[in-house]
């Protein structure tokens, strides 16, 4: 799984659509979103991980920025990203062979040592699959935000496919071994996808209010690091949370890294596309959650 001798660049797939393809316009959008937030508290606990939405910046950037802004001026040397697969069906984790990840701000380098470590696991749940990365936006939309807030850390973008609870418990100790000082974990997920377009219409009255309630309930379970409760919630509601598998894996990783639950989660921001468009017939919820130690 070594990629040291290769020079492969993962080119932007959604620059110019999900976010601005021009670096100056992109920086302006990010700065405007950050400027609407209070200055970060330098005495606040260190951020260990965040859950961020991955819709177009027009819809989701303010929500994402609320969780990322506290990292301003914090030392982040490595970012591990976990995002769902929207285009390729598979089980487990898809590891890339790209050395660099291109955005309008330039290239981010891959944490190739971590890929080598993952190869040594010889796990059937870990495979090299560039096809899962080529078009995947769930990871890409986080990269300009990482560059804007954190500079140029090494990155390890991982696409997460289907996982059983047994898979989560098998992978969590392995993934936890990748953690080190200066590591930030980013989990990419939008929340409930509502409407006929998404084949999810469990209610038709007070749609926006009920969507807010449902997504808030899910976000609270995640922030409380309640993996069994989150799994039960998904089974009970059928909530179309696209990043449910990356979220479950991250909660499993936290249980390994911090069994005493000293890492605490809090909901940083919440929103819904229906609030912006005025159309709740097809709407998507966005939550950002910050985990601090």
XYZ file of C-alpha atoms in Angstrom:
293
model
C 0.000 0.000 0.000
C 3.080 2.256 -0.124
C 2.765 5.280 -2.416
C 6.048 7.073 -1.712
C 7.429 6.549 -5.209
C 4.319 7.679 -7.034
C 3.265 11.180 -7.973
C -0.493 11.144 -8.296
C -2.682 14.189 -7.799
C -6.353 13.928 -6.990
C -7.822 16.831 -8.948
C -10.833 18.785 -7.715
C -14.107 17.233 -8.809
C -16.530 19.865 -7.473
C -14.570 23.138 -7.499
C -16.770 25.650 -9.256
C -19.958 23.871 -8.217
C -19.935 22.995 -4.513
C -17.544 25.875 -3.822
C -15.802 28.621 -5.769
C -13.141 27.497 -8.228
C -11.315 30.833 -7.966
C -9.011 31.092 -4.955
C -9.766 34.763 -4.234
C -13.522 34.275 -4.375
C -13.230 31.134 -2.289
C -11.148 32.878 0.371
C -13.663 35.721 0.456
C -16.549 33.315 1.055
C -14.659 31.553 3.845
C -13.614 34.850 5.444
C -17.186 36.142 5.361
C -18.432 33.000 7.089
C -15.722 33.201 9.740
C -16.289 36.921 10.227
C -19.859 36.301 11.359
C -18.637 34.225 14.307
C -17.215 35.470 17.622
C -13.415 35.294 17.931
C -12.223 31.885 19.163
C -11.407 31.594 22.849
C -7.667 30.858 23.204
C -8.396 29.232 26.567
C -10.993 26.840 25.141
C -10.282 23.102 25.303
C -8.360 21.591 22.428
C -10.470 20.343 19.524
C -9.837 16.668 18.780
C -12.465 16.094 16.126
C -15.409 17.604 14.296
C -18.460 16.410 12.399
C -19.081 18.688 9.406
C -21.660 18.889 6.609
C -20.524 18.487 3.012
C -23.184 20.205 0.914
C -22.371 23.152 -1.310
C -20.879 26.037 0.642
C -23.912 28.212 -0.144
C -25.945 25.865 2.025
C -23.599 24.388 4.609
C -20.511 26.570 5.075
C -21.810 28.683 8.011
C -22.658 25.485 9.889
C -19.283 23.915 9.158
C -17.338 27.064 9.995
C -18.883 27.206 13.476
C -17.072 23.969 14.350
C -13.826 24.719 12.499
C -13.256 28.323 13.564
C -12.170 27.330 17.126
C -9.152 25.641 15.495
C -7.813 28.983 14.314
C -4.210 29.431 15.566
C -4.161 25.876 16.937
C -1.374 23.566 15.794
C -2.761 20.882 13.494
C -0.104 18.781 11.794
C -2.297 15.996 10.422
C -5.962 15.629 9.468
C -7.716 12.281 9.122
C -10.965 12.593 7.183
C -13.765 10.030 7.177
C -16.523 10.513 4.624
C -19.314 8.405 3.122
C -19.309 6.997 -0.386
C -21.908 8.549 -2.687
C -20.892 6.817 -5.927
C -19.309 3.420 -5.220
C -20.790 0.621 -3.132
C -18.372 -1.374 -1.001
C -17.759 -2.612 2.531
C -15.078 -1.128 4.772
C -12.604 1.702 4.098
C -11.262 2.838 0.728
C -7.650 4.033 0.939
C -6.312 6.279 -1.854
C -2.993 6.170 -3.682
C -2.884 9.908 -4.336
C 0.124 11.847 -3.038
C -1.573 15.215 -3.264
C -5.069 16.691 -3.153
C -5.637 19.766 -5.305
C -7.935 22.654 -4.413
C -8.041 26.291 -5.591
C -5.674 27.026 -2.687
C -3.043 24.589 -3.947
C -2.133 21.046 -2.966
C -2.325 19.204 0.334
C 0.090 16.321 0.874
C -1.037 12.819 1.814
C 0.058 11.334 5.136
C 1.729 8.427 3.336
C 3.166 6.951 6.535
C -0.345 6.337 7.793
C -1.292 4.606 4.557
C 1.704 2.338 5.044
C 0.533 1.573 8.552
C -2.942 0.711 7.310
C -1.427 -1.677 4.782
C 0.319 -3.560 7.575
C -3.022 -4.372 9.187
C -3.896 -6.843 6.421
C -7.540 -6.192 7.201
C -10.235 -7.350 4.768
C -12.063 -4.140 5.684
C -9.279 -1.918 4.307
C -8.592 -1.765 0.571
C -6.890 0.517 -1.935
C -9.681 2.013 -4.060
C -9.037 5.202 -5.967
C -12.375 4.750 -7.720
C -14.136 5.638 -4.474
C -12.219 8.931 -4.318
C -12.241 10.253 -7.887
C -15.677 11.895 -7.767
C -16.358 11.849 -4.012
C -17.351 15.293 -2.738
C -17.845 14.415 0.937
C -14.094 14.641 1.549
C -13.194 17.226 -1.068
C -15.420 19.990 0.289
C -13.575 19.800 3.625
C -10.128 20.383 2.108
C -10.362 24.134 1.350
C -11.760 24.640 4.845
C -8.792 22.729 6.283
C -6.360 24.903 4.304
C -8.105 28.118 5.303
C -8.170 27.330 9.025
C -5.230 24.950 9.571
C -2.726 25.829 6.859
C -0.998 22.913 5.158
C -1.246 19.833 7.384
C -0.826 16.368 5.937
C -4.159 14.750 5.177
C -5.484 11.216 5.099
C -8.848 11.221 3.278
C -10.672 7.905 3.710
C -13.976 6.968 2.091
C -16.079 4.759 4.341
C -18.464 2.241 2.795
C -21.020 0.037 4.508
C -20.157 -1.175 8.006
C -21.867 -3.503 10.417
C -21.528 -2.864 14.126
C -19.087 -5.768 14.248
C -17.042 -4.050 11.513
C -17.002 -0.839 13.558
C -15.680 -2.650 16.612
C -13.060 -4.437 14.494
C -11.810 -1.277 12.802
C -11.965 1.124 15.766
C -8.803 -0.097 17.574
C -6.855 -0.114 14.310
C -7.981 3.365 13.362
C -7.330 4.661 16.879
C -3.682 3.642 16.463
C -3.337 6.360 13.794
C -4.001 9.088 16.344
C -1.118 11.251 17.555
C -0.600 14.730 19.029
C -1.564 17.357 16.483
C -4.098 15.113 14.756
C -7.551 16.433 13.881
C -10.328 14.012 12.952
C -12.944 15.291 10.502
C -16.108 13.278 9.936
C -18.131 14.393 6.924
C -21.898 13.963 6.960
C -25.073 15.722 6.023
C -28.073 14.788 8.124
C -31.657 13.916 7.207
C -32.374 13.967 3.472
C -36.128 14.522 3.286
C -38.499 14.254 0.343
C -39.475 12.110 -2.616
C -36.114 12.786 -4.223
C -34.510 10.910 -1.331
C -37.351 8.392 -0.925
C -37.840 9.495 2.672
C -41.179 11.064 3.598
C -41.998 9.811 7.118
C -44.142 12.878 7.877
C -45.882 15.606 5.889
C -46.986 18.087 8.580
C -44.723 20.731 10.171
C -41.887 19.392 8.052
C -39.159 21.910 8.862
C -39.847 21.779 12.593
C -39.843 17.984 12.627
C -36.673 17.822 10.555
C -34.962 20.146 12.998
C -36.124 18.022 15.927
C -35.000 14.776 14.320
C -31.551 16.034 13.337
C -31.026 17.675 16.709
C -31.868 14.399 18.445
C -29.345 12.569 16.268
C -26.683 15.226 16.849
C -27.198 15.050 20.611
C -26.624 11.290 20.592
C -23.433 11.800 18.599
C -22.228 14.644 20.818
C -22.914 12.458 23.868
C -20.848 9.698 22.230
C -23.750 7.277 22.483
C -22.977 4.768 19.733
C -25.656 2.229 20.744
C -28.194 5.040 21.052
C -27.251 6.411 17.634
C -27.595 2.970 16.053
C -30.985 2.498 17.717
C -32.074 5.954 16.534
C -31.220 5.051 12.936
C -33.139 1.815 13.215
C -36.153 3.519 14.771
C -36.403 6.507 12.426
C -34.738 5.287 9.251
C -33.099 8.725 9.179
C -31.255 9.267 5.915
C -27.982 10.470 7.430
C -25.509 9.803 4.638
C -22.454 9.731 6.916
C -23.903 7.348 9.483
C -21.107 4.807 8.934
C -18.218 7.303 9.269
C -19.941 8.737 12.345
C -20.361 5.296 13.921
C -16.721 4.470 13.195
C -15.542 7.741 14.736
C -17.589 7.128 17.880
C -15.982 3.690 18.097
C -12.540 5.252 17.696
C -13.264 7.722 20.502
C -14.335 4.853 22.767
C -10.916 3.271 22.217
C -8.926 6.486 22.569
C -10.883 7.816 25.536
C -12.822 5.170 27.466
C -13.204 7.618 30.376
C -15.182 9.998 28.106
C -12.984 12.991 28.848
C -13.428 14.057 25.227
C -16.754 15.885 25.186
C -18.943 16.704 22.210
C -21.116 19.759 21.686
C -23.350 20.851 18.846
C -21.733 23.908 17.266
C -24.425 24.843 14.728
C -27.552 23.516 13.020
C -29.343 24.450 9.812
C -31.494 23.080 7.009
C -31.551 23.751 3.275
C -35.292 24.407 3.534
C -34.570 27.504 5.600
C -32.595 28.978 2.708
C -34.730 27.884 -0.222
C -38.144 28.071 1.436
C -38.868 24.635 -0.032
C -39.181 21.744 2.391
C -40.550 19.245 -0.115
C -36.945 18.141 -0.636
C -34.612 19.345 2.088
C -31.360 18.365 3.789
C -30.291 19.006 7.378
C -26.836 20.146 8.444
C -25.215 19.731 11.854
C -21.711 20.513 13.041
C -20.378 18.930 16.200
C -17.145 19.738 17.975
C -15.272 17.287 20.226
C -12.869 18.817 22.729
C -10.531 17.476 25.366
